[in-house]
Short mmCIF file of C-alpha atoms and ligand atoms in Angstrom, two decimals:
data_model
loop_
_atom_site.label_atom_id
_atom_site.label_comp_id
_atom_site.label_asym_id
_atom_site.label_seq_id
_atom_site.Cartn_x
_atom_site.Cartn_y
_atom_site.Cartn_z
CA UNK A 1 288.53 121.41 -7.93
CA UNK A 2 285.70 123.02 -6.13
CA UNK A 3 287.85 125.83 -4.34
CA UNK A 4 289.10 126.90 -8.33
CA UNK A 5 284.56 126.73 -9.37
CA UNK A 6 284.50 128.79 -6.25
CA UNK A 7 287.37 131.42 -7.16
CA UNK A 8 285.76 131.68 -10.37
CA UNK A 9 282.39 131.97 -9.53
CA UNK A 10 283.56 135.09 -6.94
CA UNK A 11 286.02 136.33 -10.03
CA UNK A 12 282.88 136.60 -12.52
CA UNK A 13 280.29 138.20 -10.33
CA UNK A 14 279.33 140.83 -8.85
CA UNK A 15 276.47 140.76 -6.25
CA UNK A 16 276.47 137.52 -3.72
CA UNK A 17 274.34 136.66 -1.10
CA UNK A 18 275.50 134.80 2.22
CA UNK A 19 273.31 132.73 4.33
CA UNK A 20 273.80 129.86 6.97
CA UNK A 21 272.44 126.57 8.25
CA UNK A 22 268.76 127.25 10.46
CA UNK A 23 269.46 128.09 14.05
CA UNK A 24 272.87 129.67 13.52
CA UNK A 25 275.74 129.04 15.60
CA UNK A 26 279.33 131.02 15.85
CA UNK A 27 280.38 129.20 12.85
CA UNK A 28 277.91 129.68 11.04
CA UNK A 29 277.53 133.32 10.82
CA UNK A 30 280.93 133.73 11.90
CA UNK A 31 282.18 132.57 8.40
CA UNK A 32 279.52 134.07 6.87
CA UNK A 33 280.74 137.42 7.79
CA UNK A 34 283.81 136.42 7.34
CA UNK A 35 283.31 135.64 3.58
CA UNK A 36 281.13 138.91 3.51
CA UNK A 37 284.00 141.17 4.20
CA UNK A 38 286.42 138.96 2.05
CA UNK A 39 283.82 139.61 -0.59
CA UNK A 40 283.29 142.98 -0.42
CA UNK A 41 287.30 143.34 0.28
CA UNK A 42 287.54 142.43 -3.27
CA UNK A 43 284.93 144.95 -4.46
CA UNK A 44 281.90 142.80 -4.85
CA UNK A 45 278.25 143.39 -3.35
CA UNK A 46 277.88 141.16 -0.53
CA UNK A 47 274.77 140.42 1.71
CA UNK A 48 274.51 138.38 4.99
CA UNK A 49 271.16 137.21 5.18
CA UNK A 50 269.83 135.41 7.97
CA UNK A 51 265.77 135.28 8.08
CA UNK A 52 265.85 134.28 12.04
CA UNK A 53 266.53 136.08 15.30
CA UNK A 54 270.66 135.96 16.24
CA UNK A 55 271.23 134.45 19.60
CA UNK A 56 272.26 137.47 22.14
CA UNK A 57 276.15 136.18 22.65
CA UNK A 58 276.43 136.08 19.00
CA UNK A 59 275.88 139.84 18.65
CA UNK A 60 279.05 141.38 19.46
CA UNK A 61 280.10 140.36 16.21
CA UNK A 62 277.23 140.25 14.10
CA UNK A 63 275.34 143.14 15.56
CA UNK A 64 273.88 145.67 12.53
CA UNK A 65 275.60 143.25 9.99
CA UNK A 66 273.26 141.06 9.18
CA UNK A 67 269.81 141.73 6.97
CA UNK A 68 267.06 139.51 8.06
CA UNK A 69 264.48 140.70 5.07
CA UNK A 70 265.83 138.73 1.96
CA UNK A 71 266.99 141.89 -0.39
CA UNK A 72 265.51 141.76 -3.93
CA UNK A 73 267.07 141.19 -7.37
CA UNK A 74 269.30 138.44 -8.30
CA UNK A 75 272.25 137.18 -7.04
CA UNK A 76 275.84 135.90 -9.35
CA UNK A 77 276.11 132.98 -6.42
CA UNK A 78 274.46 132.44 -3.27
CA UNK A 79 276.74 131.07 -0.20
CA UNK A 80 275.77 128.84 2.57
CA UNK A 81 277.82 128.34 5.31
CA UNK A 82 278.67 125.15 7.51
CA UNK A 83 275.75 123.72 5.83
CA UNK A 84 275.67 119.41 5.74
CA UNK A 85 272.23 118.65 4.70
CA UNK A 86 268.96 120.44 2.92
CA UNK A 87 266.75 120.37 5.42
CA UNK A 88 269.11 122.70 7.07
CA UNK A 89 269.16 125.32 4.61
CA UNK A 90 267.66 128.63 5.48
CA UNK A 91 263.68 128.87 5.26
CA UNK A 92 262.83 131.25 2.13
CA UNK A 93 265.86 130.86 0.18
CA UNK A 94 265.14 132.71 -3.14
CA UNK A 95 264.83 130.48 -6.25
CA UNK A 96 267.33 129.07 -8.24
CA UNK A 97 266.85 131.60 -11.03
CA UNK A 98 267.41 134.71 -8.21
CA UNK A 99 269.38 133.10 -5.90
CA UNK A 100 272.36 131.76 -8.92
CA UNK A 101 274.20 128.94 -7.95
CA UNK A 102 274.50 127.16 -4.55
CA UNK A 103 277.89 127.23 -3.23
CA UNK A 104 277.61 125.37 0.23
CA UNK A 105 281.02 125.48 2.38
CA UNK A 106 281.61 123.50 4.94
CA UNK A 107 283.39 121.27 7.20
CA UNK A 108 280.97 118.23 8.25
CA UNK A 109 282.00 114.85 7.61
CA UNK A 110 278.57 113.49 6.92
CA UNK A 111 277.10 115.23 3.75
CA UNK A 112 274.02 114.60 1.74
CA UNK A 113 275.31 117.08 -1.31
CA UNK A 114 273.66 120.11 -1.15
CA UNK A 115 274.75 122.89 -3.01
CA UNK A 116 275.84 123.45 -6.87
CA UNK A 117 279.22 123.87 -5.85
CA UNK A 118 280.44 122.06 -2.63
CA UNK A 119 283.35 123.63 -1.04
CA UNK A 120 284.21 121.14 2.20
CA UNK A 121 287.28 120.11 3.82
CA UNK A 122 286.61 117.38 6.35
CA UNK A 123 290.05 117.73 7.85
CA UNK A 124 289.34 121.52 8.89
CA UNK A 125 288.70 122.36 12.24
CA UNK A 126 286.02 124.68 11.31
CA UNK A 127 284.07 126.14 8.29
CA UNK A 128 285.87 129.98 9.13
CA UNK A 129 289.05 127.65 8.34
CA UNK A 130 287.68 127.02 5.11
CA UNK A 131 286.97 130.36 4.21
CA UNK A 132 290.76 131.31 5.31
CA UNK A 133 291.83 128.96 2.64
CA UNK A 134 289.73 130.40 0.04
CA UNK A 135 290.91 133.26 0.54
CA UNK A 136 294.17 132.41 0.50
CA UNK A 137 293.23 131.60 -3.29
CA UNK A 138 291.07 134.66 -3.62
CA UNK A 139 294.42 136.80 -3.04
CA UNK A 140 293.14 138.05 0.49
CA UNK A 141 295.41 136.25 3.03
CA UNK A 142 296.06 137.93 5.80
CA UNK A 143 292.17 138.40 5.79
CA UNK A 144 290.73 141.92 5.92
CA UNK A 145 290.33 143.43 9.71
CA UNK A 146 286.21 143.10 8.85
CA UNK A 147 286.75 139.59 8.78
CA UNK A 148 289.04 138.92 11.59
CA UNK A 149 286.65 139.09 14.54
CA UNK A 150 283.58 136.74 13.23
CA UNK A 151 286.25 134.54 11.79
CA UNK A 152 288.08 133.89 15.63
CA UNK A 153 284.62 133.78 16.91
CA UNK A 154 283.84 130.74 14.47
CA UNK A 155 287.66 128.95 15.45
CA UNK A 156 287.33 129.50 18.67
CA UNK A 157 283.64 128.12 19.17
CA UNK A 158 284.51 124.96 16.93
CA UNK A 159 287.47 123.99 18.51
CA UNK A 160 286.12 124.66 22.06
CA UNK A 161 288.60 127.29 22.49
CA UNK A 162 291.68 125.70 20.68
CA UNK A 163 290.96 122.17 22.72
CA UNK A 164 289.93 120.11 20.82
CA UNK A 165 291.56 117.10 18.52
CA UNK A 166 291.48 119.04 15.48
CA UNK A 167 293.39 121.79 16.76
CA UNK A 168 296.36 121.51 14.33
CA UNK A 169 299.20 123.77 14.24
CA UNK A 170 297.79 125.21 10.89
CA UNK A 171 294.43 126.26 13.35
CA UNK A 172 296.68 128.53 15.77
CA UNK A 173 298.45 129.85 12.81
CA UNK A 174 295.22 131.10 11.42
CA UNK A 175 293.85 132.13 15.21
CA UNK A 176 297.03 134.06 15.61
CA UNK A 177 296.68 136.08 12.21
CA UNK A 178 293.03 137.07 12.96
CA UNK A 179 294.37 138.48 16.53
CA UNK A 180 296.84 140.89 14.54
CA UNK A 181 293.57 141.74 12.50
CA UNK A 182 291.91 142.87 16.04
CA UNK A 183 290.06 140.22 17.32
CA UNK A 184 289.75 139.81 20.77
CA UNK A 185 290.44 136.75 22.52
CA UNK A 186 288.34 137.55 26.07
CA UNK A 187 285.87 139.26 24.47
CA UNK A 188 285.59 136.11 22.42
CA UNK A 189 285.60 133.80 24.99
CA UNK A 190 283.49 135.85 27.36
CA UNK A 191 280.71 135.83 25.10
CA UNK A 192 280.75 132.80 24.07
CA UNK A 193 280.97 130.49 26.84
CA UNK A 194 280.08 133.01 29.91
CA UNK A 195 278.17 135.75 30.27
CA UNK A 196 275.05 133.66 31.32
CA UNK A 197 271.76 134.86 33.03
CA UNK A 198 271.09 133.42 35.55
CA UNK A 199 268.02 131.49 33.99
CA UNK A 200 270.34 129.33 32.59
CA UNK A 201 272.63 128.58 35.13
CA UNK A 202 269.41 127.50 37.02
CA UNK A 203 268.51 125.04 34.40
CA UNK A 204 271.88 123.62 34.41
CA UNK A 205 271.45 122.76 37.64
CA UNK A 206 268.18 121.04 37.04
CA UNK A 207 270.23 119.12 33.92
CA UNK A 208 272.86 117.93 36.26
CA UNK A 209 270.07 116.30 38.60
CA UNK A 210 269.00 114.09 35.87
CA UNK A 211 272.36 112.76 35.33
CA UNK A 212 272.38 108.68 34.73
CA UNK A 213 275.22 106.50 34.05
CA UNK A 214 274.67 103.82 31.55
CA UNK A 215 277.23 100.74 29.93
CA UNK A 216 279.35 100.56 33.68
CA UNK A 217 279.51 103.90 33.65
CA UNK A 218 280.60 104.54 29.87
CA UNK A 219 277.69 106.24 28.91
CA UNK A 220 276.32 109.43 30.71
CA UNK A 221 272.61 110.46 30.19
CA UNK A 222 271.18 113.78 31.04
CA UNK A 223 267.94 115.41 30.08
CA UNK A 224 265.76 118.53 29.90
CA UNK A 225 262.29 118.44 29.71
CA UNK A 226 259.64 121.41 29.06
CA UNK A 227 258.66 121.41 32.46
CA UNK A 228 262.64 122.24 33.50
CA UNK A 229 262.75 125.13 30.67
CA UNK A 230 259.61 126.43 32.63
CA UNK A 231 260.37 126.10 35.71
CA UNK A 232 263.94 128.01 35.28
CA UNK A 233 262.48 130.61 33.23
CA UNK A 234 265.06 129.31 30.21
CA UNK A 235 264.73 129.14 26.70
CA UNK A 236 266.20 126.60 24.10
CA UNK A 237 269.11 128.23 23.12
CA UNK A 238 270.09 128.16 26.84
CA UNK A 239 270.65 124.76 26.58
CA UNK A 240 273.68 124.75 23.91
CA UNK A 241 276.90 123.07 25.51
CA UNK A 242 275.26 121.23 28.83
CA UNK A 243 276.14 117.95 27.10
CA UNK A 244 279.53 118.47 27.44
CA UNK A 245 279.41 118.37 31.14
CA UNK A 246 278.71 114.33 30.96
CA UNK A 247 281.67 114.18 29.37
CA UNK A 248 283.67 115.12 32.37
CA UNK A 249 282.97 112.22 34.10
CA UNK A 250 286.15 110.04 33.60
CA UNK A 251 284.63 107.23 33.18
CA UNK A 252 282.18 108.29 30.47
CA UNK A 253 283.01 107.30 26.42
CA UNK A 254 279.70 108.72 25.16
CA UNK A 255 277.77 111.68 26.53
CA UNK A 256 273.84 111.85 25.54
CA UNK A 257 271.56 114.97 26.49
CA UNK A 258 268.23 114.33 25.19
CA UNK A 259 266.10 117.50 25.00
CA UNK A 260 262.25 118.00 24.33
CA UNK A 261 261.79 120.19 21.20
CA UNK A 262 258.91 121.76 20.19
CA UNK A 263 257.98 120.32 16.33
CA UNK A 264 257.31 122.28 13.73
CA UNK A 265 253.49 122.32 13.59
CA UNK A 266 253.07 121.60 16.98
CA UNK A 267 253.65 118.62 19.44
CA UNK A 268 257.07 117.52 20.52
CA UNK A 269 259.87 115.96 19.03
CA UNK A 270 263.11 114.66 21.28
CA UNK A 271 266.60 116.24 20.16
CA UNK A 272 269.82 113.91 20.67
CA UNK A 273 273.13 115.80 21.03
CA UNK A 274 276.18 113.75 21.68
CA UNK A 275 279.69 113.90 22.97
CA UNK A 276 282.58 111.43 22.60
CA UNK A 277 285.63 111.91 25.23
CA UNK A 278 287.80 111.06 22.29
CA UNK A 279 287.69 107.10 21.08
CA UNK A 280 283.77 106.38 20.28
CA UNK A 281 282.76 107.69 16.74
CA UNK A 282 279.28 109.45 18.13
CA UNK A 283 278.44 110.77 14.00
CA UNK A 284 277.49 106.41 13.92
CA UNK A 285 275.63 107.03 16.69
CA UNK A 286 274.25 110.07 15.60
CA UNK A 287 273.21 108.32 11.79
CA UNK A 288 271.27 105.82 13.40
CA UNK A 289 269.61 107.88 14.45
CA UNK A 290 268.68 109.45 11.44
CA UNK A 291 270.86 112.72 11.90
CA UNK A 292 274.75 113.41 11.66
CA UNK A 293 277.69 115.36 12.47
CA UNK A 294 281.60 114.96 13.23
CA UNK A 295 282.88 111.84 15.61
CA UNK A 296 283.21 113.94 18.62
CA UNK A 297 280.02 116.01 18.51
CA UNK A 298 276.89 115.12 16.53
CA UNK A 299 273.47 115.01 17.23
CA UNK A 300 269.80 113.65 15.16
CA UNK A 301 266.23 115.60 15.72
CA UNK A 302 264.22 112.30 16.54
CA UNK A 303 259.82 112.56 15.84
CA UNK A 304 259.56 110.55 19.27
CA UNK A 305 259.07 111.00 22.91
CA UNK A 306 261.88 111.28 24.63
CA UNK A 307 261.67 107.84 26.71
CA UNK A 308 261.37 106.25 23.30
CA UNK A 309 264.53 108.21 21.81
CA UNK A 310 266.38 107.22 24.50
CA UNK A 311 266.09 103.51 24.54
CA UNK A 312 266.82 103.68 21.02
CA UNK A 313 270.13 105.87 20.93
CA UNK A 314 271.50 103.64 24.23
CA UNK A 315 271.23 100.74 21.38
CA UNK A 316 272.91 103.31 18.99
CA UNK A 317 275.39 103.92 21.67
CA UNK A 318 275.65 99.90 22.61
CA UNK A 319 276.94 99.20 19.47
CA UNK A 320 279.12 101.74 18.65
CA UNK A 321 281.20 100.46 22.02
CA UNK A 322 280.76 97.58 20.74
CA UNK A 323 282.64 98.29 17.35
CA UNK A 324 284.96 100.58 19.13
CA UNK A 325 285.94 97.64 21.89
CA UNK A 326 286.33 95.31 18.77
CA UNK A 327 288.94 97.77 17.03
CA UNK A 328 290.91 98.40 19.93
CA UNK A 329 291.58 95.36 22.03
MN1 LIG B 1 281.14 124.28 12.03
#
């Protein structure tokens, strides 16, 4: 029902804005760009507005595309991509009576019901996949070549590079159409998951030396602290993806990196991101803790030190084993 409000909403405008979740990822303002183009495709204004600085290895898609002063006027419908709760919306979103309504599309399984409009399909591998499907219904399949490159950057990021569980045959169908729309799949890849300074591969070392195995060996723990980020010379974006190396270990169910974050108005809060190998359900996990996300990758922003976070997510994690040795005997 919400993909026809959407079509509609598209059919009787004319001027749209497109925005993401806060800090965005390849998803994110892949799809957002992706949706731009499909937009604009079909003859309608279309701004990407992001009011933050893009991370570097997101540029080669995004680069010159995306305004980061909020245009004036008013807007038919405002779009926010991959989007699962408001206090991830975008600071400075215009008001309701400039911005029209909220359509937020996404993919997350754990919602709180943002949006006017909420365009999500839990069973898509990404939000980009989404957006393929809408425009399937907007009369813009295959997608225009504008839209093929952020699009594949989006797949490719949320399925770690066509790994993952929820890599269906559908999700390679789509990946292989937005390769005959000129994507390219090293390019892609490169940028996403190499082309490091060396900064970070410094502080990945320094993450690895805190590794700790928890629950006989079922739960790996790694950390970075301030003082590491310092030391290395790395920033916080640097640390995306390190706590997928604890789940390497073969022995590990749950993967934890806990990660001092500066909190908004000072002080220090302690960011959880976790990792299931495949059988533990880390979104539980995750919602104890007070944040969300998808079973295999979810993560909470927690107002506590980080010792104190992590005695409280290894209960988290306790339990969900727990629950998941009770199911599966
Ligand atoms: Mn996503």
């Amino acid at each position: 029902m919400t993909r026809a409000a959407t079509v509609d909403l598209v059919n009787a405008g004319t001027r749209f804005l497109v925005t993401c979740h806060r800090r965005p990822d390849a998803d994110a303002l892949g799809s957002a760009l992706g949706l731009a183009a499909i937009l604009r495709a079909l003859g309608k204004d279309a701004t990407v507005w992001v009011p933050e600085a893009l991370p570097p290895n997101l540029l080669f898609f995004a680069d010159g595309l995306v305004a980061h002063e909020l245009p004036e006027g008013r807007f038919d419908a405002t779009f926010v991509m991959d989007t699962a709760a408001t206090s991830l919306l975008p600071k400075g979103l215009p008001p309701s009576e400039l911005r029209g309504p909220l359509v937020v599309v996404d993919h997350h399984a754990a919602h709180d019901g943002v949006g006017d409009v909420v365009l999500r399909d839990c069973e898509a591998c990404s939000t980009a996949e989404v957006v393929m499907h809408l425009a399937a219904d907007l009369g813009q399949r295959p997608v225009p070549k504008a839209a093929a490159a952020p699009l594949y950057a989006a797949l490719v990021a949320d399925t770690g590079g066509f790994r993952y569980a929820m890599t269906r045959p559908e999700t390679l169908r789509l990946g292989a159409e937005l390769l005959e729309g000129g994507a390219k799949p090293w390019v892609t890849a490169y940028e996403l998951f190499e082309g490091w300074p060396a900064a970070r591969m410094h502080l990945l070392s320094a993450v690895l030396e805190t590794l700790e195995l928890h629950q006989g060996g079922r739960v790996a723990v790694l950390r970075v602290t301030r003082a590491m980020l310092e030391r290395t010379g790395a920033n916080d974006d640097m640390v995306e993806g390190m706590v997928n190396y604890g789940r390497m270990l073969r022995s590990v169910d749950v993967s934890l990196l806990l990660w001092e974050y500066p909190r908004e108005g000072g002080g220090l809060d302690t960011k959880v991101s976790l990792r299931s190998s495949g059988r533990a359900d880390v979104a539980n996990v995750a919602m104890a803790l007070g944040g969300g996300g998808h079973r295999a990758a979810a993560g909470s922003q927690v107002h506590e030190p980080l010792d104190a976070t992590l005695r409280r997510a290894l209960s988290a994690i306790e339990a969900e084993l727990v629950r998941l040795d009770g199911a599966s005997p």
